[in-house]
mmCIF file of C-alpha atoms in Angstrom:
data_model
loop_
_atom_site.group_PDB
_atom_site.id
_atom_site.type_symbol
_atom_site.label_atom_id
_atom_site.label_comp_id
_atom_site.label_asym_id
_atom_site.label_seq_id
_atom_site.Cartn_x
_atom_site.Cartn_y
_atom_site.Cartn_z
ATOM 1 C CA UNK A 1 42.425 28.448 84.817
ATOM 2 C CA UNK A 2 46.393 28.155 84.500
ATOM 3 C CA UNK A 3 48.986 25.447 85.356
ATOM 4 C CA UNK A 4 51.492 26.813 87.491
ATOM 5 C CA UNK A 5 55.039 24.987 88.443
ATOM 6 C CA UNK A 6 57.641 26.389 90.773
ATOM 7 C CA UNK A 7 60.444 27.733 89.142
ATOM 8 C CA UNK A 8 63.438 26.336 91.364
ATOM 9 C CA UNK A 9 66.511 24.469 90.734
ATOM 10 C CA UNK A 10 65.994 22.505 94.150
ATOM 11 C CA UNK A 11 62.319 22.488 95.031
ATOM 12 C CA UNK A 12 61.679 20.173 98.267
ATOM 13 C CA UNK A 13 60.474 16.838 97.340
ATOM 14 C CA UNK A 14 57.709 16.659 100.211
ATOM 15 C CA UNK A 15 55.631 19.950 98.625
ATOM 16 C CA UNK A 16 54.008 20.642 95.719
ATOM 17 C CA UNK A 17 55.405 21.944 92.956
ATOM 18 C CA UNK A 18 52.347 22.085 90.381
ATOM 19 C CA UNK A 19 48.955 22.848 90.689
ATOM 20 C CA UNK A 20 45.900 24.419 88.256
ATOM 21 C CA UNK A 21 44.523 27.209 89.682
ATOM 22 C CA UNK A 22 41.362 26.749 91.290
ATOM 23 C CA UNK A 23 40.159 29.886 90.695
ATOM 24 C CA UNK A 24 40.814 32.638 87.911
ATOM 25 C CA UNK A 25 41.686 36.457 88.124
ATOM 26 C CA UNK A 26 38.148 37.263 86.808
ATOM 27 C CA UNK A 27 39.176 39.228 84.138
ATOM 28 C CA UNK A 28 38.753 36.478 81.470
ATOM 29 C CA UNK A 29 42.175 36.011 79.651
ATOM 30 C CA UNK A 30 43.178 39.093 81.065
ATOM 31 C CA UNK A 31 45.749 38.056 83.487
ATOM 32 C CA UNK A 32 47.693 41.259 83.681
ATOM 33 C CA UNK A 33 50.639 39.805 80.940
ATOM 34 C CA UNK A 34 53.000 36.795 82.260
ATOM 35 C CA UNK A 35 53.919 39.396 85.672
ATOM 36 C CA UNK A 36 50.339 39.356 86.576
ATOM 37 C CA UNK A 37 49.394 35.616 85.757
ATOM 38 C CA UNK A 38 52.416 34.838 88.158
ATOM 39 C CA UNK A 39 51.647 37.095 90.734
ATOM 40 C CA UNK A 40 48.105 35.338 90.638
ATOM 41 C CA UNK A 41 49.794 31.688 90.771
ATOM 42 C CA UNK A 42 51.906 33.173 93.584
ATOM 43 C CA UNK A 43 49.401 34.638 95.674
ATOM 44 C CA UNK A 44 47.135 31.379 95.592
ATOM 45 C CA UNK A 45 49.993 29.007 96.356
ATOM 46 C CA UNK A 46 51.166 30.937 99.291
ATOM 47 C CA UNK A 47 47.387 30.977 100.933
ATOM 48 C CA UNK A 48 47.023 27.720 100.130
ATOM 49 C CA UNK A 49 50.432 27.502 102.577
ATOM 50 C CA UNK A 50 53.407 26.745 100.225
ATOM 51 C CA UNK A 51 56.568 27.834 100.765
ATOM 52 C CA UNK A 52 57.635 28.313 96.999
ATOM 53 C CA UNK A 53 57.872 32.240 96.364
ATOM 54 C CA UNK A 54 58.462 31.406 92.702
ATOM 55 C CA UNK A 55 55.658 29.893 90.978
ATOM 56 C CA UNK A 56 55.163 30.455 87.064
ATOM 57 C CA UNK A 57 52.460 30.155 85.010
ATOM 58 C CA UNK A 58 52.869 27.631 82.251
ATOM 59 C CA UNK A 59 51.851 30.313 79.656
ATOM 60 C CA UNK A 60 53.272 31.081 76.414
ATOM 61 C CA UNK A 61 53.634 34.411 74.446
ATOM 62 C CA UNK A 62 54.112 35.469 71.091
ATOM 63 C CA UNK A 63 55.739 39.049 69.935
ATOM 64 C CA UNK A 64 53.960 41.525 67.410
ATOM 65 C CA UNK A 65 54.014 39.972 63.776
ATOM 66 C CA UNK A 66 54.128 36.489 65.298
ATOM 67 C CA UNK A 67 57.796 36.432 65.839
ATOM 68 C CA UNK A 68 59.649 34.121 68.115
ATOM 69 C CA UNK A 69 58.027 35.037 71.617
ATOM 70 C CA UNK A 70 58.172 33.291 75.198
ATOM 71 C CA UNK A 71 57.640 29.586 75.515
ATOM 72 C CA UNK A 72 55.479 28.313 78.639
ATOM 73 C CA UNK A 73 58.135 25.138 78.933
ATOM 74 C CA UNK A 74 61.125 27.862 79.441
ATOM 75 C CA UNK A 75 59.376 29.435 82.020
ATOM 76 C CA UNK A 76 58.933 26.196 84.491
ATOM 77 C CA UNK A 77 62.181 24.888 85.050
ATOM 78 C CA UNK A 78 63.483 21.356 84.597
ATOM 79 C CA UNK A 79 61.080 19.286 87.007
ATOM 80 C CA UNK A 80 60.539 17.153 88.001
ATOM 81 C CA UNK A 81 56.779 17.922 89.276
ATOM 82 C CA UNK A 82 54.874 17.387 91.836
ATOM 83 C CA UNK A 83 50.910 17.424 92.332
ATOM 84 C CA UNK A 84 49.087 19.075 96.362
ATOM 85 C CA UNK A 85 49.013 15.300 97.442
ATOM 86 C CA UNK A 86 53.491 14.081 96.229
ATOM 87 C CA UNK A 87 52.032 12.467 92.981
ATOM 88 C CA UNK A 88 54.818 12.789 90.246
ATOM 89 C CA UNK A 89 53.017 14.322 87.218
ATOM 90 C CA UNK A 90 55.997 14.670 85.010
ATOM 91 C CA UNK A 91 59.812 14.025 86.199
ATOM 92 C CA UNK A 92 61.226 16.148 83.352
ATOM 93 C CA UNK A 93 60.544 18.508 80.231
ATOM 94 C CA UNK A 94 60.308 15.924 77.847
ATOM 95 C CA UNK A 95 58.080 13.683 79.963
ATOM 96 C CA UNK A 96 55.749 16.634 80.624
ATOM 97 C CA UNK A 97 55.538 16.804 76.977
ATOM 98 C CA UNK A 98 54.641 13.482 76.016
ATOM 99 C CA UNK A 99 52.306 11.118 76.551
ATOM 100 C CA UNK A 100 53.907 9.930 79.441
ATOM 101 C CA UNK A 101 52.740 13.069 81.229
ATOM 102 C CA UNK A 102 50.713 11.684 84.714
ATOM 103 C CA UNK A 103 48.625 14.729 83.860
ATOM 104 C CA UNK A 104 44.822 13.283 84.336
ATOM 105 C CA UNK A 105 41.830 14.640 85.891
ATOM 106 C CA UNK A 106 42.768 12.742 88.789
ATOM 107 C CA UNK A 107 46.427 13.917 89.560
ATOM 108 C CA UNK A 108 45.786 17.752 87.812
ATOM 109 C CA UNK A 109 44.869 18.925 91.834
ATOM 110 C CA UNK A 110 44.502 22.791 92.360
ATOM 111 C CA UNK A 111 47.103 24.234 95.146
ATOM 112 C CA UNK A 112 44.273 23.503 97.963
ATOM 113 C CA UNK A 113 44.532 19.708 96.503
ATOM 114 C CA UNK A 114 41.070 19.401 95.027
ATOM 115 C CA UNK A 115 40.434 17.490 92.148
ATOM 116 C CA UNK A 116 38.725 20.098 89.195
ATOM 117 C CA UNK A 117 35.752 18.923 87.268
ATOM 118 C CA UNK A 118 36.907 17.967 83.644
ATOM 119 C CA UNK A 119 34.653 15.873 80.498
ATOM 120 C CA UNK A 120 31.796 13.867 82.092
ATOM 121 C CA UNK A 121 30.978 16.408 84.918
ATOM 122 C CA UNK A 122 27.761 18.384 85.168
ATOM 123 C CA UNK A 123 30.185 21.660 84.924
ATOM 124 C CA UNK A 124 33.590 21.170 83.096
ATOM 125 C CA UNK A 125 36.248 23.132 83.754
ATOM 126 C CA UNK A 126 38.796 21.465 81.531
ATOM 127 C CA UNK A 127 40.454 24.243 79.636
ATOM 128 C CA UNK A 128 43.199 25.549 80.201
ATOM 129 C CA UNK A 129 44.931 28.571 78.967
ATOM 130 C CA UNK A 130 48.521 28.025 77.489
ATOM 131 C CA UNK A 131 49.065 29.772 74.695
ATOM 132 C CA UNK A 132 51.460 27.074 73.403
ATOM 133 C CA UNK A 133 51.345 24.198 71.305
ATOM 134 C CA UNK A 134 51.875 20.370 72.588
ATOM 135 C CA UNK A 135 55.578 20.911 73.174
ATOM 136 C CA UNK A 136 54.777 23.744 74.963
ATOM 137 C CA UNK A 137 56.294 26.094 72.699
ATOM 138 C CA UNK A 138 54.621 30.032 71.640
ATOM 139 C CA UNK A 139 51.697 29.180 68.549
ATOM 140 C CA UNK A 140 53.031 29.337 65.054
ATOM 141 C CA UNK A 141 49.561 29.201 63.981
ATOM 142 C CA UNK A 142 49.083 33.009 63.093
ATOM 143 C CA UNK A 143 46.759 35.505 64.690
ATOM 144 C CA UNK A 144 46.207 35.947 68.337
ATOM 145 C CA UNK A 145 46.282 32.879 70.305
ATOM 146 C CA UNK A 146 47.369 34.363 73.799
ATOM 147 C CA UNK A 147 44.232 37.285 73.857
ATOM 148 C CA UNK A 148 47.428 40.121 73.686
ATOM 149 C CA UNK A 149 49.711 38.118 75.920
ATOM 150 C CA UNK A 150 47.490 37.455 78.077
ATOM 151 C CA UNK A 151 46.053 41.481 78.669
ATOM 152 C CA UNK A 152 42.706 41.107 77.056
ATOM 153 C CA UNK A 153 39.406 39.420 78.237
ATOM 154 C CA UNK A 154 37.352 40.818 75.489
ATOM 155 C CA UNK A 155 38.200 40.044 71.713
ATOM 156 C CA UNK A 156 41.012 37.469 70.818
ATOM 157 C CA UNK A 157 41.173 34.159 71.167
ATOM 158 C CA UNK A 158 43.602 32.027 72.839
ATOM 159 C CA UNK A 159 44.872 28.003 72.424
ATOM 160 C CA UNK A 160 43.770 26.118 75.573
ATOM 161 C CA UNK A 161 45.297 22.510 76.973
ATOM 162 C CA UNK A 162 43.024 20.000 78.931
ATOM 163 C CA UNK A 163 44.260 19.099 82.304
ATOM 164 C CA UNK A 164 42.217 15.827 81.918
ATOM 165 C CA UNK A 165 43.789 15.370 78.807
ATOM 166 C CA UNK A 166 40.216 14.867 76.948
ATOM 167 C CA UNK A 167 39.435 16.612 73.684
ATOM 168 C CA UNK A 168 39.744 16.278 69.777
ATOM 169 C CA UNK A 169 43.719 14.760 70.660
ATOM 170 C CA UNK A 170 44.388 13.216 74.118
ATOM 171 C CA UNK A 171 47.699 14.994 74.104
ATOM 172 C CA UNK A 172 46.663 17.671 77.086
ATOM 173 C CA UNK A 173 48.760 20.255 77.638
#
């Protein structure tokens, strides 16, 4: 599952403009690299009847060697965000990075506006894949942590956020 957020200077204050995925590719991490995990975020948003043509994923990546690579928070725009049903989830980067983040299993909707299961539930489906640390910045912490930027849904590994913010740290994303 991914967070997506509509990249737009001027999104319209009525629609959503951040959602998880309610379903994956079904390739595992495989997502086709940061074109193909938007493409997926864009092709659920628009049958789900958004307007936004330019949803992102909030994924990070990280260049061979670990060099500096893509950070999910420069992909998103400024915010603020929006959940299916108005509900302000963060108004701006540095709220969506904090704990002031309304990011809970109750206001984390999928585009169709459905709440997904999280800690507690018979099936949790509380991970999600980012690829970045809490600020939302590409992992420092050495080996792969994106499964090859996001092309691979056999060996790797890759860091995952909680949309209902429940884990070892309460810090979510």
């Amino acid at each position: 599952m991914l967070f997506a957020s509509v990249f737009s200077v001027q999104a319209q204050q009525a629609e959503s403009t951040f959602f998880v995925t309610s379903v994956g590719k079904g390739n595992g991490a495989d997502l086709g690299g940061l074109e193909g995990a938007d493409a997926h975020c864009n092709a659920l948003a628009s049958a789900a009847g958004s307007k936004h043509a330019s949803w992102r994923a909030y994924l990070s990546t990280a260049l061979p060697g670990g060099d500096a690579g893509v950070n999910a928070r420069d992909r998103i725009g400024k915010g603020p965000w929006r959940n299916a049903k108005g509900v302000v989830v963060a108004k701006n980067l540095e709220d969506l990075h904090s704990e002031h983040a309304n990011i809970n299993k109750q206001t984390a909707l999928t585009e169709k506006g459905e709440m997904v299961s999280g800690r507690g539930d018979v099936v949790n489906m509380h991970d999600i894949l980012t690829g970045s640390d809490p600020a939302g910045m590409f992992s420092t912490a050495g080996g792969d942590t994106t499964c090859g930027n996001w092309t691979k849904s056999g060996e790797g590994s890759a860091i995952v956020g909680h949309h209902d913010r429940a884990g070892l740290k309460d810090t979510g994303i």
